[in-house]
XYZ file of N, CA, C and O in Angstrom:
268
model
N 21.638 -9.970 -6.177
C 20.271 -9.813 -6.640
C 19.432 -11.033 -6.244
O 18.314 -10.777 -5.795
N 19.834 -12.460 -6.349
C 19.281 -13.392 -5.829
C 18.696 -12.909 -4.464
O 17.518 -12.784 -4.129
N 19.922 -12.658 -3.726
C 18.983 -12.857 -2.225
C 18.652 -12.145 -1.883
O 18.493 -12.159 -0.662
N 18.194 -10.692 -2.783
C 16.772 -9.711 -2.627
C 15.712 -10.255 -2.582
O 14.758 -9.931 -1.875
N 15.819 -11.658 -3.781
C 14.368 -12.332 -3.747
C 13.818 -12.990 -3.086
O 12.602 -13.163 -3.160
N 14.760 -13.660 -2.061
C 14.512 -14.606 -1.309
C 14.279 -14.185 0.348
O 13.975 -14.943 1.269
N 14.576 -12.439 0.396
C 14.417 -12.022 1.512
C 13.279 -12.138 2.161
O 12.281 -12.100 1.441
N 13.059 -12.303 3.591
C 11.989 -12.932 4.576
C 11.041 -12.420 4.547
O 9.931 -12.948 4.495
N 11.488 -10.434 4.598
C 10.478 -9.669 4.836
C 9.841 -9.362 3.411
O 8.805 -8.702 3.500
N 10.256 -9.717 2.014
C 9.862 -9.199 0.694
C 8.800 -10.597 0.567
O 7.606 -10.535 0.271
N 9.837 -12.265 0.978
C 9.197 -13.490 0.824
C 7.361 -12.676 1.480
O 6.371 -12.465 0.780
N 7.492 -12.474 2.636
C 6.383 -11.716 3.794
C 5.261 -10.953 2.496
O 4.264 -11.460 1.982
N 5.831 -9.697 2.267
C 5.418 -8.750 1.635
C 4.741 -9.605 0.590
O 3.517 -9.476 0.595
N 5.157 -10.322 -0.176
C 4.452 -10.866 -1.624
C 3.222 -11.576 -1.177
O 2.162 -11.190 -1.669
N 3.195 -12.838 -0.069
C 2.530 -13.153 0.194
C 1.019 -12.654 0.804
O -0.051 -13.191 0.516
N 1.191 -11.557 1.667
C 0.456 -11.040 2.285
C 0.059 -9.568 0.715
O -0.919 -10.056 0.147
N 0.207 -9.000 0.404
C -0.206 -9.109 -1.236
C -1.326 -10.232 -1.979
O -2.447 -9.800 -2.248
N -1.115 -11.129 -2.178
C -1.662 -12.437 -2.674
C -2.717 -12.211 -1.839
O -3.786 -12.119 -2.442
N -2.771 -12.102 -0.766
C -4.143 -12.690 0.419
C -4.997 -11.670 0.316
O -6.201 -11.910 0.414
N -4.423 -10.015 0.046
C -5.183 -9.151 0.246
C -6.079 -8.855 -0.477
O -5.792 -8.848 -1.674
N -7.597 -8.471 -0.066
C -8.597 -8.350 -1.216
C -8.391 -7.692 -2.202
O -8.293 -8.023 -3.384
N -8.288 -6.238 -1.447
C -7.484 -4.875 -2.154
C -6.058 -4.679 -2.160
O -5.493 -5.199 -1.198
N -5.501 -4.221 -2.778
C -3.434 -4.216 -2.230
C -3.902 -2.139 -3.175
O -4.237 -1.786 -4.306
N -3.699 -1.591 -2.186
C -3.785 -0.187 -2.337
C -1.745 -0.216 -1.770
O -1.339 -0.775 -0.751
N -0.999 0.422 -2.623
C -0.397 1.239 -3.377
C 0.338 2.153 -3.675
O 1.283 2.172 -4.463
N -0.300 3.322 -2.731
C 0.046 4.646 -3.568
C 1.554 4.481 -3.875
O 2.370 3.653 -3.471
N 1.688 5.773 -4.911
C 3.225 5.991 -4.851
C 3.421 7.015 -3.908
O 2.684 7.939 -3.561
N 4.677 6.643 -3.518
C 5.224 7.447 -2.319
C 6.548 7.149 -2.518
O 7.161 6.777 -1.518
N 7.451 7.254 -4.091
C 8.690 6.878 -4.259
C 9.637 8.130 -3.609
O 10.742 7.891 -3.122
N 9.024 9.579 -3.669
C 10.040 10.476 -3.501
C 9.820 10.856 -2.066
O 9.811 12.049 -1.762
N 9.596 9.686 -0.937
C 9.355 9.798 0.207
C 10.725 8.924 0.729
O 11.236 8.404 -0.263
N 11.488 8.595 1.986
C 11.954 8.212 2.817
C 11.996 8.459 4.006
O 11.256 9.288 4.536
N 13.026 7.656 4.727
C 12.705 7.661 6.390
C 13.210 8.698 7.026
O 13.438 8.683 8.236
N 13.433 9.711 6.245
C 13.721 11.134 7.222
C 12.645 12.291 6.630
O 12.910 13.484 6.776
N 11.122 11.749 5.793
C 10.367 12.201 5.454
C 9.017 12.405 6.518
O 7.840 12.207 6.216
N 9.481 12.802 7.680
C 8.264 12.429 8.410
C 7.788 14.026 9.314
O 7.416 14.190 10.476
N 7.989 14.945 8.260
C 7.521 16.441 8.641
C 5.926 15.945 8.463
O 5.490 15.167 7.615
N 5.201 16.629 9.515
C 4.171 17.369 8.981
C 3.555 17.252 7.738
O 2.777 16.366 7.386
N 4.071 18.482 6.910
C 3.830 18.649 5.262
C 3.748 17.115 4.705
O 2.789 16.406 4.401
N 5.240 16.890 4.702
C 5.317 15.265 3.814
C 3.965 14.246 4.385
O 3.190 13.677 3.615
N 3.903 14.182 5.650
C 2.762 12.836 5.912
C 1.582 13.586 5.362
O 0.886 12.970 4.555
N 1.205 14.957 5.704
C -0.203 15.252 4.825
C -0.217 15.082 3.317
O -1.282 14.888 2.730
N 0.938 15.150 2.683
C 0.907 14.682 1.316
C 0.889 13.211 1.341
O -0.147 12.729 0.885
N 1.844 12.309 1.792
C 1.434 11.206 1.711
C 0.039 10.300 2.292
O -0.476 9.240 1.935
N -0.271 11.318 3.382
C -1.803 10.384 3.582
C -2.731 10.901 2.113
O -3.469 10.182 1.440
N -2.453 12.191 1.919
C -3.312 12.202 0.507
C -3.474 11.100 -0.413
O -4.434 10.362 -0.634
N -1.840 11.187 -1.092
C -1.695 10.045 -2.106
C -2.844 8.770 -1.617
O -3.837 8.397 -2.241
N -2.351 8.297 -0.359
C -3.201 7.128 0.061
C -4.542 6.838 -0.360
O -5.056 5.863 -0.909
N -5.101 8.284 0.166
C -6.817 8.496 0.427
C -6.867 8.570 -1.742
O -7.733 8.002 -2.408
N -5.857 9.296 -2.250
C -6.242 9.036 -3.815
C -6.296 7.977 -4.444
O -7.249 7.702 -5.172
N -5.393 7.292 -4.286
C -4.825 5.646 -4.767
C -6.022 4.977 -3.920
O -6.386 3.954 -4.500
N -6.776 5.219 -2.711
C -7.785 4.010 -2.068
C -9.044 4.739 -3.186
O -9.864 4.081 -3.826
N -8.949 5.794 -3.188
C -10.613 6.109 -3.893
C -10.884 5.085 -5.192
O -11.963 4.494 -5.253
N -9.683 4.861 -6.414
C -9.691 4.224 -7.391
C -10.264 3.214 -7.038
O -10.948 2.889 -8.009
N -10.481 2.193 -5.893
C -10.508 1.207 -5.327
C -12.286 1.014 -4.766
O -12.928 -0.015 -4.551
N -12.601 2.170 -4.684
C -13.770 2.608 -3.702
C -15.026 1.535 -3.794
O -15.630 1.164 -2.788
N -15.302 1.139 -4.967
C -16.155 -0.151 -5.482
C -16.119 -1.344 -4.455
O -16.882 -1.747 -3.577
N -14.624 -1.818 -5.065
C -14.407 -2.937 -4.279
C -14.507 -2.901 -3.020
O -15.218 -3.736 -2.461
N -13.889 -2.023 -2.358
C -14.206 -1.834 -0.936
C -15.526 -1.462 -0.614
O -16.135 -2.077 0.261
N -15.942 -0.692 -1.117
C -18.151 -0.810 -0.248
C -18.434 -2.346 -0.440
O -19.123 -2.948 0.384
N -17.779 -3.107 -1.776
C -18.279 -4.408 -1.804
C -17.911 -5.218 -0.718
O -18.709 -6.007 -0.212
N -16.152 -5.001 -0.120
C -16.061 -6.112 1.057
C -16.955 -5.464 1.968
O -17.641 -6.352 2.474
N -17.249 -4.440 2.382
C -17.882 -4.061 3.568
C -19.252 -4.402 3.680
O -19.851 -4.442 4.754
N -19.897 -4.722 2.242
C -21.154 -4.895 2.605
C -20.809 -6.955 2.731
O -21.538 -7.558 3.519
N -19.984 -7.593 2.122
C -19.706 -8.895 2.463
C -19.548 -8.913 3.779
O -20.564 -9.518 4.121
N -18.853 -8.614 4.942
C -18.599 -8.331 5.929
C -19.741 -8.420 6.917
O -19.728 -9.009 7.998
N -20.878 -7.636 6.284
C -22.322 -7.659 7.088
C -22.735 -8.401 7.617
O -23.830 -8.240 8.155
């Protein structure tokens, strides 16, 4: 269990987390890497586009910072 925590790509993952304005999310637990029909990615880009809408504020806000 230790050196789950200390792994490069999770060390990676947390950090880049921290930096991000937004950290969108979705769940996509009952997905894996032999999930890549068709069907499954149109459900999972859903989730995405649902889990970013919650968000929708903040993001018009970076975009208009951005200007």
């Amino acid at each position: 269990l230790k050196w789950s925590k200390t792994r490069p790509d999770i060390m990676t993952h947390r950090k880049n987390v921290k930096r991000a304005d937004v950290y969108i999310n979705p769940n996509l637990a009952e997905y894996n890497v032999t999930s890549f029909t068709h069907d499954a990615c149109s459900k999972m880009l859903r989730e995405g586009e649902n889990e970013a809408r919650k968000f929708q504020k903040q993001l018009q806000q970076i975009g208009q910072d951005k200007k």
